[in-house]
Amino acid sequence: MKKFHLTAGPSELYFTVEQHIQQALKENVAVISHRSGAFQEIFSFTVKQVKEMLGVPEDYHVVFTGSATEVWERLAQDCIAQKSAHFVNGSFSERFHAFAEAWGHQTQKIEKPLGEGFSEEDFKIDVDVDLISITQNETSTGVQFPVEDIYKIREENPEALITVDAVSSIPYLEIDFTKIDSLYFSVQKGMGCPAGLGVWIFNEKCVDRAKTLKAEGRLMGGYHDMFTLLKNASKNMTPATPNAIAIYTLGKVCEDMIRREMKIIRSESDYKSSLLYAAVGAHKDLDYAVKEERVRSKTVIVIEVKEGRDAKDLMAYLSVQGLEVSTGYGPKKATQVRIANFPTISKEVYFRLVDLIEAW
Amino acid sequence: MKKFHLTAGPSELYFTVEQHIQQALKENVAVISHRSGAFQEIFSFTVKQVKEMLGVPEDYHVVFTGSATEVWERLAQDCIAQKSAHFVNGSFSERFHAFAEAWGHQTQKIEKPLGEGFSEEDFKIDVDVDLISITQNETSTGVQFPVEDIYKIREENPEALITVDAVSSIPYLEIDFTKIDSLYFSVQKGMGCPAGLGVWIFNEKCVDRAKTLKAEGRLMGGYHDMFTLLKNASKNMTPATPNAIAIYTLGKVCEDMIRREMKIIRSESDYKSSLLYAAVGAHKDLDYAVKEERVRSKTVIVIEVKEGRDAKDLMAYLSVQGLEVSTGYGPKKATQVRIANFPTISKEVYFRLVDLIEAW
C-alpha cells in the first residue's frame, strides 16, 4: 500500500520532485563546478522563483544554508548587537532563544504555555532589544502567530530587526516583507523537497547590523557568515560546494507552484484545514490542542485526544490505512497527534483522513 | 557526446550513485523522520561502512556535517584551546588557518610556496600549540603530505591534537588513525557522491578537549557543536533534519567500494596516476607542477604548461573530446591544469586522456 506522510516534517515530497531529481542527474547538476556559469544559472533561477513565489521585494537578499537551524546561528552571530527578544511557546522558538544565549547575548523571553498563542498585551518589548524573533508557526504545538500581530509589533518597534521563523508555514504564509527584516525556512516541510537546505531572506538593515558588529570587531567565526554568503550570492554562488541538486529542485518546485498559482495552493490549504478541524470539533473523543481559533495553525494541525482514548491508538489506526502522522511533541507526546497540511498532500488524501478520523 | 568530469571537485559521480538515489526515493528515505528507526538504521549502516572502508578504530566517532568547510568551524570552536599550528601551502590549508584566526586563536603558520611540500626541517611546532592542522592533499596545488611525515610529527608532538584534511584524498588515502586524532572529508570528490555532506572522524582526545573548553565556559555557539553532534550520533541521529539521501548514498557507495576491494581501488589509482605523470614527464611542452616527486599527489594531478603553449588551449582541446578538467587555482589559473584521479574515473577514460595529452 502507498504510504502518505502527513508528518510534521519531513513530509511527503511534492509530486514533481522525483522527476526533477532525475532531470538534475541527467543534466549533471551534481557534477558541474559551483564556480561555473551552469551553476550560476541554477542559483539565479532558484532565487528568482523563491522571490516570485513569496512576493519578496527586489532589494531583499536570498541565500542558502544547510538548514533553518543554521540560520539561528547566523542570526545570533551576525544580527544581535546587544539583546534579543524571543516569543517562546514551543521547542523551536525556545531553541533559537538558547542559541542567542549560547552566543553570550542578553535576551528577553516572552513565554506562553504549550498550545497558547500571544496577544497584544504580550507585545511589550524591552527598550534595549535590537532583534525580535517570532516563530510564525510553532511546529511543535500547531500555534500560529497571525501576520497582523507581527505588523503591530513592527509599528511599535520600528528600529529593532524582526526575524520570522516560517519553517512550517512556507509557502502557505503570505506576508508583507517590507514589514519584517528577515525570514527563513527549510525545504522539507511545505515545499516538499528532500531535507538538507535552508533558505534565508533578509534586507539591507540586517546587513548594516552585521557591518556594525564587524567594524566593532565582534563578529566571530568564518563559516557562512553573512558577508561570505552575500559575497558569493552576488555572483550567484555559494561559499562551499553546495547541495546543487537541492537548489535545483527547490527552484523547479517553486516554478511548479507558481504555475499552479499560489492563491489556489493557499485556498486549498484553507479548505483542507477547515475540513479536518471541523471533524475534530465534532468528534466526541477529540479536541483542538490549540483552543483559541485565532492562533490555530493552518499548516500543522494538532489534535488533543481526550482521556479514555489513546493518541497512539489513533496513530496506529491511521497508519494501517496508509496515513502516517506525527506524535505530539515533548510532554504532549502521549496525548496529541500532529498532522501536516502542506501543499504536498492532496485534497483526496485529506478526504480519506477526515473520513477515517470521523469513524474512529 | 558523454562528458567525463575529471575536475578537481565536484568530480564524476561514482557509477552506482544514480541507482542508489533512485532506490532511496523508492524507499521514501527523504520522507521518513530523522527520529525514526528507519533513519537510525541508515545512519548506523553508513557509519559502519565508512569505518570499514577506511579502517577507522571502533572507538573513533563518525559524524556528518554540511561540508568539510563546516568541520573547520567545529575544530576552531571545539578543539583549539590556545594556539593552532597550520601547514599552509595552498588555498584550503590557508582557509582553515583563517578560520582559526577568526575565532580569535593564536596561530603558528608554517608556509611554503604553491607547489612545494614540507620536509622534516619544517616540522618545528611551537611548544604552546595544542592542535596541528595538516592538509594531506592540497586540492589547489596537487601537493600531498606523505603519511610517514604525519607519523613523524605525531612522534615529536605526542600531546597536541593532529587533524588531517583528507578532502581530496579519501578513499585513496590509507592512514593509521591511531596516529592522528581527527580526519575529515567531503563526499563529492573521491567518493563520487553529490555534494552537501561532510564526514568528520575524531577520537576521545578531541572530545576531552571540547569538554575542557566547555567547563571553562569558552565554547560559543549552538549549531552542531561537538556535544550536539555526539549526543545525536550516539542514537544514530543528527541534530537537525539531515540530507538523508546523501547519508544513504554515501553508505551504499562505501559498501560498493569495499566489495570491489580497497586495495584494488588504490592500486588502480596508482596505475592511472603513473600513466598520466609519465605522459607529462615525456611531453616537451608540459611539466609537473609539483617538482618534488615525494610530495606529488596521486589523486589531484597538476600539470604546468610551459611558455609558448596555453593551458586554456589544452583544456579546450580536451573538452572538445568530452574530457572536462580544472584550471589551475588562483595565481596559477593561466598556466596550470588540474586533473582529478578519483576512483569514479575509469582506467579507460585515463587511457583516452593520456593518448590525447601525448598527441597535443
PDB file of N, CA, C and O in Angstrom, chain B residues 93-123:
ATOM      1  N   SER B  93      44.434  24.855   2.912  1.00  0.00           N
ATOM      2  CA  SER B  93      45.141  24.886   4.201  1.00  0.00           C
ATOM      3  C   SER B  93      45.118  26.308   4.765  1.00  0.00           C
ATOM      4  O   SER B  93      44.973  26.509   5.971  1.00  0.00           O
ATOM      5  N   GLU B  94      45.211  27.309   3.888  1.00  0.00           N
ATOM      6  CA  GLU B  94      45.170  28.708   4.339  1.00  0.00           C
ATOM      7  C   GLU B  94      43.792  29.049   4.924  1.00  0.00           C
ATOM      8  O   GLU B  94      43.686  29.792   5.897  1.00  0.00           O
ATOM      9  N   ARG B  95      42.749  28.472   4.340  1.00  0.00           N
ATOM     10  CA  ARG B  95      41.408  28.856   4.767  1.00  0.00           C
ATOM     11  C   ARG B  95      41.109  28.368   6.189  1.00  0.00           C
ATOM     12  O   ARG B  95      40.459  29.082   6.961  1.00  0.00           O
ATOM     13  N   PHE B  96      41.559  27.175   6.544  1.00  0.00           N
ATOM     14  CA  PHE B  96      41.357  26.735   7.921  1.00  0.00           C
ATOM     15  C   PHE B  96      42.150  27.632   8.877  1.00  0.00           C
ATOM     16  O   PHE B  96      41.682  28.000   9.955  1.00  0.00           O
ATOM     17  N   HIS B  97      43.361  28.016   8.452  1.00  0.00           N
ATOM     18  CA  HIS B  97      44.158  28.959   9.250  1.00  0.00           C
ATOM     19  C   HIS B  97      43.366  30.249   9.503  1.00  0.00           C
ATOM     20  O   HIS B  97      43.307  30.754  10.628  1.00  0.00           O
ATOM     21  N   ALA B  98      42.701  30.734   8.446  1.00  0.00           N
ATOM     22  CA  ALA B  98      41.902  31.961   8.577  1.00  0.00           C
ATOM     23  C   ALA B  98      40.729  31.752   9.547  1.00  0.00           C
ATOM     24  O   ALA B  98      40.386  32.651  10.322  1.00  0.00           O
ATOM     25  N   PHE B  99      40.122  30.573   9.519  1.00  0.00           N
ATOM     26  CA  PHE B  99      39.024  30.272  10.445  1.00  0.00           C
ATOM     27  C   PHE B  99      39.531  30.322  11.900  1.00  0.00           C
ATOM     28  O   PHE B  99      38.861  30.867  12.774  1.00  0.00           O
ATOM     29  N   ALA B 100      40.682  29.716  12.132  1.00  0.00           N
ATOM     30  CA  ALA B 100      41.230  29.699  13.498  1.00  0.00           C
ATOM     31  C   ALA B 100      41.469  31.130  13.975  1.00  0.00           C
ATOM     32  O   ALA B 100      41.161  31.477  15.125  1.00  0.00           O
ATOM     33  N   GLU B 101      41.998  31.973  13.084  1.00  0.00           N
ATOM     34  CA  GLU B 101      42.218  33.379  13.461  1.00  0.00           C
ATOM     35  C   GLU B 101      40.892  34.094  13.698  1.00  0.00           C
ATOM     36  O   GLU B 101      40.780  34.903  14.630  1.00  0.00           O
ATOM     37  N   ALA B 102      39.882  33.790  12.864  1.00  0.00           N
ATOM     38  CA  ALA B 102      38.579  34.431  13.027  1.00  0.00           C
ATOM     39  C   ALA B 102      37.955  34.062  14.381  1.00  0.00           C
ATOM     40  O   ALA B 102      37.160  34.827  14.927  1.00  0.00           O
ATOM     41  N   TRP B 103      38.324  32.914  14.919  1.00  0.00           N
ATOM     42  CA  TRP B 103      37.832  32.525  16.246  1.00  0.00           C
ATOM     43  C   TRP B 103      38.712  33.084  17.365  1.00  0.00           C
ATOM     44  O   TRP B 103      38.550  32.718  18.529  1.00  0.00           O
ATOM     45  N   GLY B 104      39.649  33.925  16.983  1.00  0.00           N
ATOM     46  CA  GLY B 104      40.455  34.616  17.990  1.00  0.00           C
ATOM     47  C   GLY B 104      41.589  33.790  18.565  1.00  0.00           C
ATOM     48  O   GLY B 104      42.157  34.149  19.601  1.00  0.00           O
ATOM     49  N   HIS B 105      41.934  32.675  17.910  1.00  0.00           N
ATOM     50  CA  HIS B 105      43.035  31.857  18.425  1.00  0.00           C
ATOM     51  C   HIS B 105      44.380  32.393  17.949  1.00  0.00           C
ATOM     52  O   HIS B 105      44.473  32.992  16.881  1.00  0.00           O
ATOM     53  N   GLN B 106      45.409  32.126  18.733  1.00  0.00           N
ATOM     54  CA  GLN B 106      46.764  32.344  18.248  1.00  0.00           C
ATOM     55  C   GLN B 106      47.086  31.238  17.248  1.00  0.00           C
ATOM     56  O   GLN B 106      46.593  30.121  17.387  1.00  0.00           O
ATOM     57  N   THR B 107      47.917  31.561  16.278  1.00  0.00           N
ATOM     58  CA  THR B 107      48.282  30.524  15.307  1.00  0.00           C
ATOM     59  C   THR B 107      49.773  30.570  14.978  1.00  0.00           C
ATOM     60  O   THR B 107      50.400  31.629  15.051  1.00  0.00           O
ATOM     61  N   GLN B 108      50.286  29.397  14.645  1.00  0.00           N
ATOM     62  CA  GLN B 108      51.626  29.316  14.042  1.00  0.00           C
ATOM     63  C   GLN B 108      51.413  28.873  12.601  1.00  0.00           C
ATOM     64  O   GLN B 108      50.760  27.856  12.353  1.00  0.00           O
ATOM     65  N   LYS B 109      51.932  29.653  11.664  1.00  0.00           N
ATOM     66  CA  LYS B 109      51.726  29.334  10.248  1.00  0.00           C
ATOM     67  C   LYS B 109      53.047  28.854   9.672  1.00  0.00           C
ATOM     68  O   LYS B 109      54.036  29.596   9.690  1.00  0.00           O
ATOM     69  N   ILE B 110      53.071  27.628   9.200  1.00  0.00           N
ATOM     70  CA  ILE B 110      54.279  27.087   8.580  1.00  0.00           C
ATOM     71  C   ILE B 110      53.972  27.048   7.084  1.00  0.00           C
ATOM     72  O   ILE B 110      53.144  26.272   6.636  1.00  0.00           O
ATOM     73  N   GLU B 111      54.618  27.944   6.344  1.00  0.00           N
ATOM     74  CA  GLU B 111      54.155  28.191   4.984  1.00  0.00           C
ATOM     75  C   GLU B 111      55.184  27.827   3.929  1.00  0.00           C
ATOM     76  O   GLU B 111      56.388  27.982   4.136  1.00  0.00           O
ATOM     77  N   LYS B 112      54.686  27.323   2.803  1.00  0.00           N
ATOM     78  CA  LYS B 112      55.538  27.022   1.650  1.00  0.00           C
ATOM     79  C   LYS B 112      54.912  27.636   0.409  1.00  0.00           C
ATOM     80  O   LYS B 112      53.697  27.786   0.326  1.00  0.00           O
ATOM     81  N   PRO B 113      55.731  27.942  -0.582  1.00  0.00           N
ATOM     82  CA  PRO B 113      55.168  28.463  -1.839  1.00  0.00           C
ATOM     83  C   PRO B 113      54.262  27.409  -2.485  1.00  0.00           C
ATOM     84  O   PRO B 113      54.442  26.198  -2.258  1.00  0.00           O
ATOM     85  N   LEU B 114      53.325  27.871  -3.304  1.00  0.00           N
ATOM     86  CA  LEU B 114      52.414  26.976  -4.027  1.00  0.00           C
ATOM     87  C   LEU B 114      53.220  25.946  -4.838  1.00  0.00           C
ATOM     88  O   LEU B 114      54.156  26.316  -5.530  1.00  0.00           O
ATOM     89  N   GLY B 115      52.858  24.689  -4.699  1.00  0.00           N
ATOM     90  CA  GLY B 115      53.527  23.647  -5.478  1.00  0.00           C
ATOM     91  C   GLY B 115      54.635  22.954  -4.714  1.00  0.00           C
ATOM     92  O   GLY B 115      55.192  21.961  -5.166  1.00  0.00           O
ATOM     93  N   GLU B 116      54.963  23.486  -3.531  1.00  0.00           N
ATOM     94  CA  GLU B 116      56.004  22.842  -2.722  1.00  0.00           C
ATOM     95  C   GLU B 116      55.404  22.125  -1.519  1.00  0.00           C
ATOM     96  O   GLU B 116      54.397  22.560  -0.976  1.00  0.00           O
ATOM     97  N   GLY B 117      56.069  21.047  -1.112  1.00  0.00           N
ATOM     98  CA  GLY B 117      55.643  20.308   0.064  1.00  0.00           C
ATOM     99  C   GLY B 117      56.510  20.649   1.266  1.00  0.00           C
ATOM    100  O   GLY B 117      57.354  21.551   1.202  1.00  0.00           O
ATOM    101  N   PHE B 118      56.298  19.944   2.338  1.00  0.00           N
ATOM    102  CA  PHE B 118      57.052  20.202   3.566  1.00  0.00           C
ATOM    103  C   PHE B 118      58.067  19.083   3.773  1.00  0.00           C
ATOM    104  O   PHE B 118      57.859  17.949   3.374  1.00  0.00           O
ATOM    105  N   SER B 119      59.174  19.445   4.413  1.00  0.00           N
ATOM    106  CA  SER B 119      60.150  18.404   4.741  1.00  0.00           C
ATOM    107  C   SER B 119      60.474  18.476   6.235  1.00  0.00           C
ATOM    108  O   SER B 119      59.992  19.362   6.940  1.00  0.00           O
ATOM    109  N   GLU B 120      61.297  17.525   6.663  1.00  0.00           N
ATOM    110  CA  GLU B 120      61.492  17.351   8.104  1.00  0.00           C
ATOM    111  C   GLU B 120      61.907  18.634   8.815  1.00  0.00           C
ATOM    112  O   GLU B 120      61.494  18.867   9.951  1.00  0.00           O
ATOM    113  N   GLU B 121      62.698  19.470   8.153  1.00  0.00           N
ATOM    114  CA  GLU B 121      63.144  20.702   8.853  1.00  0.00           C
ATOM    115  C   GLU B 121      61.998  21.695   9.090  1.00  0.00           C
ATOM    116  O   GLU B 121      62.155  22.650   9.852  1.00  0.00           O
ATOM    117  N   ASP B 122      60.849  21.435   8.447  1.00  0.00           N
ATOM    118  CA  ASP B 122      59.693  22.319   8.682  1.00  0.00           C
ATOM    119  C   ASP B 122      58.887  21.896   9.907  1.00  0.00           C
ATOM    120  O   ASP B 122      57.989  22.609  10.341  1.00  0.00           O
ATOM    121  N   PHE B 123      59.169  20.708  10.444  1.00  0.00           N
ATOM    122  CA  PHE B 123      58.312  20.151  11.491  1.00  0.00           C
ATOM    123  C   PHE B 123      58.610  20.714  12.872  1.00  0.00           C
ATOM    124  O   PHE B 123      58.691  19.967  13.855  1.00  0.00           O
TER     125      PHE B 123
END
